[in-house]
Amino acid sequence: MQSENTLKIKKNDLYTVTIEDLGSDGAGIGKVDGYTLFIKDALIGDVAEVKVIKTKKHYGYARLMRMITPSPDRVEAPCPVARSCGGCQIQPLSYEKQLAFKQRKVEELLTRVGHVSDYAMHPMIGMEEPWHYRNKAQYPVGRDREGRITMGFYAGRTHSVIDCRDCAIGRPVNGRILERVQQWMEENRIAPYDEGSGRGLVRHILIREGFHTGQIMVCLIINGKKLPHQQALIGALAEIPGMTSLSYSVNTADTNVILGESAVTIWGQPYITDMIGDVKYQISPMSFYQVNPVQTEKLYRTALDFADPGPEDVIWDLYCGIGTISLFLAQKAAKVCGVEIIPEAIADAKRNAALNGMAGVDFYVGKAEEVLPEKYAKEQIRADIIVVDPPRKGCDRALLDCIGQMQPKKVVYVSCDPATLARDLAILQEKGYKVTDVRCCDMFPHTVHVETCALLTKASVSEA
Ligand code: SAH
């Protein structure tokens, strides 16, 4: 609970605090007489002297000035730029404690916001080797003060690019690809994009690697209508083992959005193929695909275990993306229908269904909160099981109301934000459902994010 600033804590005040928790962006949380301070780079268990830099009514921000006693759970962060990059917020916390922190966060939200009790919390699914897991990287390209090309990440809250090519959570091949692209840029006098002037060509380099197939995709995002010196680029990259798809995407807008609207293939295939379990997926540069393949398979297996479909069951998979969960479930169920807002993702989903020879699947473009109620009202569709995997903002109220009316036997909720999960579970419980099982999966080691899978069953069914 946050309490008011009754102590009249003000800017530049110094305090000694013990860090008790971490905020949603990874900042340490310490209290001064109940008043919450957020402190960047402080970890749970640290005792530190901090200086207040900003105060609001119920909380404030402080800077870590001096470590008095470092947390016993601190470890040496293997990445030298962990602090300035900001991509990983909790690398200096031991992996074991990262997992414990995430599970505790979920439990606390489920109790406080979700009013969930009396459920089975299954053991957290961590990674055995929590490094180099990301199958996708998007490197911004820029110049340093000396005019040399840099590729890496944006320095905190700026758009200057810090050079970093061996990201501790990225794939090892990335460095080699970047080196070749840089050489091609230098040899052909191709300039990196400069945000200030809007000039220069190469904005970002997107790299994806199929975990099981080893297939590699490289897509250059450019500020120009065409990619010059294509043959030279192909010559530089095509010989890298696994290279499967080379493309560029035009993005001339003054925007933070990385990709343009489409991609043009210049060599190889317009997609790479990867597998999750026994299911094959073709992934194009534009499609959403989970970034941690090892954990994705475990998460989907959990969703499948929770859903436990019988051969007669009809499943609706809402927020289905390129149909990843849908096809995974279709291995067991009679029929799976997927709904997704992005038309290109649905095109991928349909192609992936055909690629796997799966007949009992249908995909619909549209908002889950509109498509499902409409089909229920007009076509009296039925669902034995409903799976939802919404973005961070959670499910729309209209969708939860429709689920309440349809009364499937089970609802499996896959969530990337435990706060909205807890909010939505509270609503579903009012509609006659009981949360019986929850399992967290660490999809994003070294960040504060956590993926959670929850099973709800109709209260009357679970009590029987
Ligand atoms: N289940 C997929 C995708 C999950 S990400 C997977 O595991 O790969 C969430 C997806 O929801 C995204 O593909 C996003 O485009 C989609 N989405 C966002 N808002 C939506 C809405 N209102 N209705 C349907 N889909 C939506």
CSV table of C-alpha atoms in Angstrom, one decimal, residues 82-330:
chain,number,residue,atom,x,y,z
A,82,ALA,CA,23.4,-4.2,-18.9
A,83,ARG,CA,23.0,-1.0,-17.0
A,84,SER,CA,23.0,1.4,-19.9
A,85,CYS,CA,21.1,-0.8,-22.4
A,86,GLY,CA,18.0,-1.2,-20.2
A,87,GLY,CA,16.8,-4.2,-22.3
A,88,CYS,CA,17.6,-6.5,-19.3
A,89,GLN,CA,16.5,-4.8,-16.0
A,90,ILE,CA,17.5,-7.5,-13.5
A,91,GLN,CA,20.7,-9.1,-14.7
A,92,PRO,CA,22.5,-8.4,-11.4
A,93,LEU,CA,19.9,-10.5,-9.5
A,94,SER,CA,20.7,-14.2,-9.3
A,95,TYR,CA,18.5,-16.2,-11.7
A,96,GLU,CA,17.0,-18.2,-8.9
A,97,LYS,CA,15.9,-15.0,-7.2
A,98,GLN,CA,14.6,-13.6,-10.5
A,99,LEU,CA,12.3,-16.6,-10.7
A,100,ALA,CA,11.2,-16.3,-7.1
A,101,PHE,CA,10.5,-12.5,-7.5
A,102,LYS,CA,8.3,-13.1,-10.6
A,103,GLN,CA,6.3,-15.9,-9.1
A,104,ARG,CA,5.7,-13.8,-5.9
A,105,LYS,CA,4.6,-10.9,-8.0
A,106,VAL,CA,2.0,-13.1,-9.8
A,107,GLU,CA,0.8,-14.6,-6.5
A,108,GLU,CA,0.5,-11.2,-4.9
A,109,LEU,CA,-1.5,-9.8,-7.8
A,110,LEU,CA,-3.8,-12.8,-8.0
A,111,THR,CA,-4.6,-12.5,-4.3
A,112,ARG,CA,-4.9,-8.7,-4.1
A,113,VAL,CA,-6.4,-7.8,-7.4
A,114,GLY,CA,-7.8,-11.1,-8.7
A,115,HIS,CA,-9.3,-12.3,-5.4
A,116,VAL,CA,-8.2,-15.7,-6.3
A,117,SER,CA,-7.7,-18.3,-3.6
A,118,ASP,CA,-7.4,-22.0,-3.2
A,119,TYR,CA,-5.7,-22.8,-6.5
A,120,ALA,CA,-2.8,-25.0,-7.4
A,121,MET,CA,0.3,-22.9,-8.2
A,122,HIS,CA,2.5,-25.2,-10.3
A,123,PRO,CA,6.3,-24.8,-10.1
A,124,MET,CA,7.6,-21.9,-12.2
A,125,ILE,CA,9.1,-22.9,-15.5
A,126,GLY,CA,12.6,-21.4,-15.6
A,127,MET,CA,15.3,-21.9,-18.2
A,128,GLU,CA,18.2,-24.2,-17.7
A,129,GLU,CA,20.5,-21.9,-19.7
A,130,PRO,CA,18.9,-18.5,-19.5
A,131,TRP,CA,21.3,-16.8,-22.0
A,132,HIS,CA,21.3,-16.2,-25.8
A,133,TYR,CA,17.6,-17.2,-25.9
A,134,ARG,CA,16.2,-14.5,-28.1
A,135,ASN,CA,15.4,-15.7,-31.7
A,136,LYS,CA,14.8,-12.1,-32.8
A,137,ALA,CA,16.9,-9.0,-32.7
A,138,GLN,CA,16.4,-5.5,-34.1
A,139,TYR,CA,19.6,-3.5,-34.1
A,140,PRO,CA,19.4,0.3,-34.7
A,141,VAL,CA,22.2,1.7,-36.8
A,142,GLY,CA,23.9,5.0,-36.2
A,143,ARG,CA,27.2,6.8,-35.9
A,144,ASP,CA,29.4,7.6,-32.9
A,145,ARG,CA,31.1,11.0,-32.3
A,146,GLU,CA,34.0,10.0,-34.5
A,147,GLY,CA,31.7,9.2,-37.4
A,148,ARG,CA,32.1,5.4,-37.2
A,149,ILE,CA,29.1,3.2,-37.9
A,150,THR,CA,27.5,1.9,-34.7
A,151,MET,CA,25.1,-1.0,-34.3
A,152,GLY,CA,23.6,-2.0,-31.0
A,153,PHE,CA,21.0,-0.3,-28.8
A,154,TYR,CA,19.8,3.2,-28.0
A,155,ALA,CA,21.4,4.8,-25.0
A,156,GLY,CA,18.7,5.3,-22.3
A,157,ARG,CA,16.0,7.8,-23.3
A,158,THR,CA,18.0,9.0,-26.3
A,159,HIS,CA,18.3,8.0,-29.9
A,160,SER,CA,22.1,7.8,-30.1
A,161,VAL,CA,23.2,4.2,-30.9
A,162,ILE,CA,25.7,2.5,-28.5
A,163,ASP,CA,27.7,-0.1,-30.3
A,164,CYS,CA,27.0,-3.6,-28.9
A,165,ARG,CA,27.1,-6.7,-31.0
A,166,ASP,CA,27.3,-9.6,-28.5
A,167,CYS,CA,24.1,-9.2,-26.5
A,168,ALA,CA,24.0,-11.7,-23.7
A,169,ILE,CA,20.4,-12.8,-24.5
A,170,GLY,CA,20.8,-12.6,-28.4
A,171,ARG,CA,22.0,-15.3,-30.7
A,172,PRO,CA,25.7,-15.6,-31.3
A,173,VAL,CA,25.4,-15.4,-35.1
A,174,ASN,CA,24.1,-11.8,-34.8
A,175,GLY,CA,27.6,-10.3,-34.4
A,176,ARG,CA,28.8,-11.9,-37.6
A,177,ILE,CA,25.9,-10.6,-39.6
A,178,LEU,CA,26.3,-7.1,-38.3
A,179,GLU,CA,30.0,-7.1,-39.2
A,180,ARG,CA,29.2,-8.1,-42.8
A,181,VAL,CA,26.5,-5.5,-43.1
A,182,GLN,CA,28.8,-2.8,-41.8
A,183,GLN,CA,31.5,-3.9,-44.2
A,184,TRP,CA,29.0,-3.7,-47.1
A,185,MET,CA,27.9,-0.2,-45.9
A,186,GLU,CA,31.5,1.0,-45.8
A,187,GLU,CA,32.6,-0.4,-49.1
A,188,ASN,CA,29.5,1.0,-50.9
A,189,ARG,CA,29.4,4.3,-49.0
A,190,ILE,CA,26.0,3.6,-47.6
A,191,ALA,CA,25.1,5.9,-44.7
A,192,PRO,CA,23.3,5.0,-41.5
A,193,TYR,CA,20.0,6.8,-40.9
A,194,ASP,CA,20.3,10.0,-39.0
A,195,GLU,CA,17.2,10.9,-37.0
A,196,GLY,CA,18.0,14.6,-36.7
A,197,SER,CA,18.4,15.3,-40.4
A,198,GLY,CA,16.2,12.5,-41.7
A,199,ARG,CA,19.0,11.6,-44.0
A,200,GLY,CA,21.0,8.3,-44.5
A,201,LEU,CA,19.7,4.9,-45.5
A,202,VAL,CA,20.0,2.0,-43.0
A,203,ARG,CA,17.8,2.4,-39.9
A,204,HIS,CA,17.6,-1.1,-38.4
A,205,ILE,CA,18.8,-4.6,-39.0
A,206,LEU,CA,16.3,-7.3,-38.1
A,207,ILE,CA,17.6,-10.8,-37.6
A,208,ARG,CA,15.6,-13.9,-36.9
A,209,GLU,CA,16.9,-17.4,-36.4
A,210,GLY,CA,14.8,-20.6,-36.4
A,211,PHE,CA,15.8,-22.3,-33.2
A,212,HIS,CA,15.2,-25.9,-34.5
A,213,THR,CA,15.9,-25.4,-38.1
A,214,GLY,CA,18.9,-23.0,-37.9
A,215,GLN,CA,17.3,-20.9,-40.7
A,216,ILE,CA,18.3,-17.3,-40.6
A,217,MET,CA,16.4,-14.2,-41.8
A,218,VAL,CA,17.9,-10.7,-42.3
A,219,CYS,CA,15.8,-7.7,-43.1
A,220,LEU,CA,17.2,-4.2,-43.5
A,221,ILE,CA,14.9,-1.4,-42.6
A,222,ILE,CA,15.7,1.5,-44.9
A,223,ASN,CA,14.9,5.1,-45.3
A,224,GLY,CA,14.6,5.0,-49.1
A,225,LYS,CA,12.5,3.5,-51.8
A,226,LYS,CA,15.1,1.0,-52.9
A,227,LEU,CA,18.1,-0.9,-51.6
A,228,PRO,CA,21.2,-0.2,-53.6
A,229,HIS,CA,24.2,-2.6,-54.1
A,230,GLN,CA,22.0,-5.6,-53.5
A,231,GLN,CA,24.3,-8.1,-55.1
A,232,ALA,CA,27.1,-7.1,-52.9
A,233,LEU,CA,25.0,-7.5,-49.8
A,234,ILE,CA,23.8,-10.9,-51.0
A,235,GLY,CA,27.4,-11.9,-51.6
A,236,ALA,CA,28.3,-10.8,-48.1
A,237,LEU,CA,25.5,-12.6,-46.3
A,238,ALA,CA,24.3,-15.5,-48.3
A,239,GLU,CA,27.3,-17.7,-47.5
A,240,ILE,CA,26.7,-17.5,-43.7
A,241,PRO,CA,25.5,-21.0,-42.8
A,242,GLY,CA,21.7,-21.1,-42.3
A,243,MET,CA,21.0,-17.9,-44.3
A,244,THR,CA,17.5,-18.5,-45.8
A,245,SER,CA,15.8,-15.1,-46.3
A,246,LEU,CA,17.2,-11.7,-47.2
A,247,SER,CA,14.8,-8.7,-47.5
A,248,TYR,CA,14.4,-5.1,-47.0
A,249,SER,CA,11.5,-3.0,-45.6
A,250,VAL,CA,10.9,0.6,-46.5
A,251,ASN,CA,10.2,2.9,-43.6
A,252,THR,CA,10.7,6.6,-44.5
A,253,ALA,CA,8.4,7.9,-41.8
A,254,ASP,CA,9.7,10.0,-38.8
A,255,THR,CA,8.5,7.3,-36.3
A,256,ASN,CA,9.6,5.0,-33.5
A,257,VAL,CA,7.9,2.1,-35.3
A,258,ILE,CA,10.7,-0.1,-36.6
A,259,LEU,CA,9.3,-2.0,-39.6
A,260,GLY,CA,7.7,-0.5,-42.7
A,261,GLU,CA,4.4,-1.8,-44.0
A,262,SER,CA,5.8,-4.7,-46.0
A,263,ALA,CA,9.1,-6.5,-46.9
A,264,VAL,CA,10.7,-7.1,-50.3
A,265,THR,CA,12.7,-10.3,-50.6
A,266,ILE,CA,16.0,-9.9,-52.5
A,267,TRP,CA,17.4,-13.4,-52.0
A,268,GLY,CA,16.1,-16.8,-50.8
A,269,GLN,CA,12.6,-17.3,-49.4
A,270,PRO,CA,10.2,-14.6,-48.0
A,271,TYR,CA,10.1,-16.5,-44.7
A,272,ILE,CA,12.0,-18.9,-42.4
A,273,THR,CA,10.5,-22.0,-41.0
A,274,ASP,CA,10.7,-23.1,-37.3
A,275,MET,CA,9.1,-25.7,-35.2
A,276,ILE,CA,7.4,-25.7,-31.8
A,277,GLY,CA,7.1,-29.3,-30.8
A,278,ASP,CA,5.9,-31.2,-33.9
A,279,VAL,CA,4.2,-28.2,-35.5
A,280,LYS,CA,5.9,-26.2,-38.3
A,281,TYR,CA,5.5,-22.5,-38.7
A,282,GLN,CA,6.6,-20.2,-41.5
A,283,ILE,CA,7.5,-16.8,-40.2
A,284,SER,CA,7.7,-13.7,-42.3
A,285,PRO,CA,9.5,-10.5,-41.3
A,286,MET,CA,6.2,-8.8,-40.4
A,287,SER,CA,4.7,-11.5,-38.2
A,288,PHE,CA,4.6,-11.7,-34.5
A,289,TYR,CA,6.4,-14.8,-33.2
A,290,GLN,CA,7.3,-15.5,-29.6
A,291,VAL,CA,11.0,-14.6,-29.0
A,292,ASN,CA,12.0,-17.4,-26.7
A,293,PRO,CA,11.5,-20.7,-28.6
A,294,VAL,CA,12.6,-23.0,-25.7
A,295,GLN,CA,10.1,-21.5,-23.3
A,296,THR,CA,7.4,-21.0,-25.9
A,297,GLU,CA,7.2,-24.8,-26.3
A,298,LYS,CA,6.9,-25.3,-22.5
A,299,LEU,CA,4.3,-22.5,-22.3
A,300,TYR,CA,2.1,-24.0,-25.1
A,301,ARG,CA,2.5,-27.5,-23.5
A,302,THR,CA,1.1,-26.0,-20.3
A,303,ALA,CA,-1.8,-24.4,-22.2
A,304,LEU,CA,-2.4,-27.7,-23.9
A,305,ASP,CA,-2.2,-29.6,-20.5
A,306,PHE,CA,-4.6,-27.1,-18.9
A,307,ALA,CA,-7.0,-27.2,-21.9
A,308,ASP,CA,-6.8,-31.0,-22.0
A,309,PRO,CA,-9.1,-31.2,-25.0
A,310,GLY,CA,-11.0,-34.3,-25.9
A,311,PRO,CA,-11.5,-35.4,-29.6
A,312,GLU,CA,-15.0,-33.9,-29.7
A,313,ASP,CA,-14.0,-30.5,-28.3
A,314,VAL,CA,-14.4,-27.2,-30.1
A,315,ILE,CA,-11.8,-24.6,-29.1
A,316,TRP,CA,-11.8,-20.9,-29.7
A,317,ASP,CA,-8.3,-19.4,-29.6
A,318,LEU,CA,-8.6,-15.6,-29.3
A,319,TYR,CA,-5.7,-13.2,-30.0
A,320,CYS,CA,-4.2,-16.1,-32.1
A,321,GLY,CA,-1.4,-14.3,-34.0
A,322,ILE,CA,0.0,-16.6,-36.7
A,323,GLY,CA,-2.0,-19.5,-35.2
A,324,THR,CA,0.8,-20.8,-33.0
A,325,ILE,CA,-1.4,-21.9,-30.1
A,326,SER,CA,-4.3,-22.8,-32.3
A,327,LEU,CA,-2.2,-25.4,-34.3
A,328,PHE,CA,-0.6,-26.7,-31.1
A,329,LEU,CA,-4.1,-27.4,-29.7
A,330,ALA,CA,-5.4,-28.7,-33.1
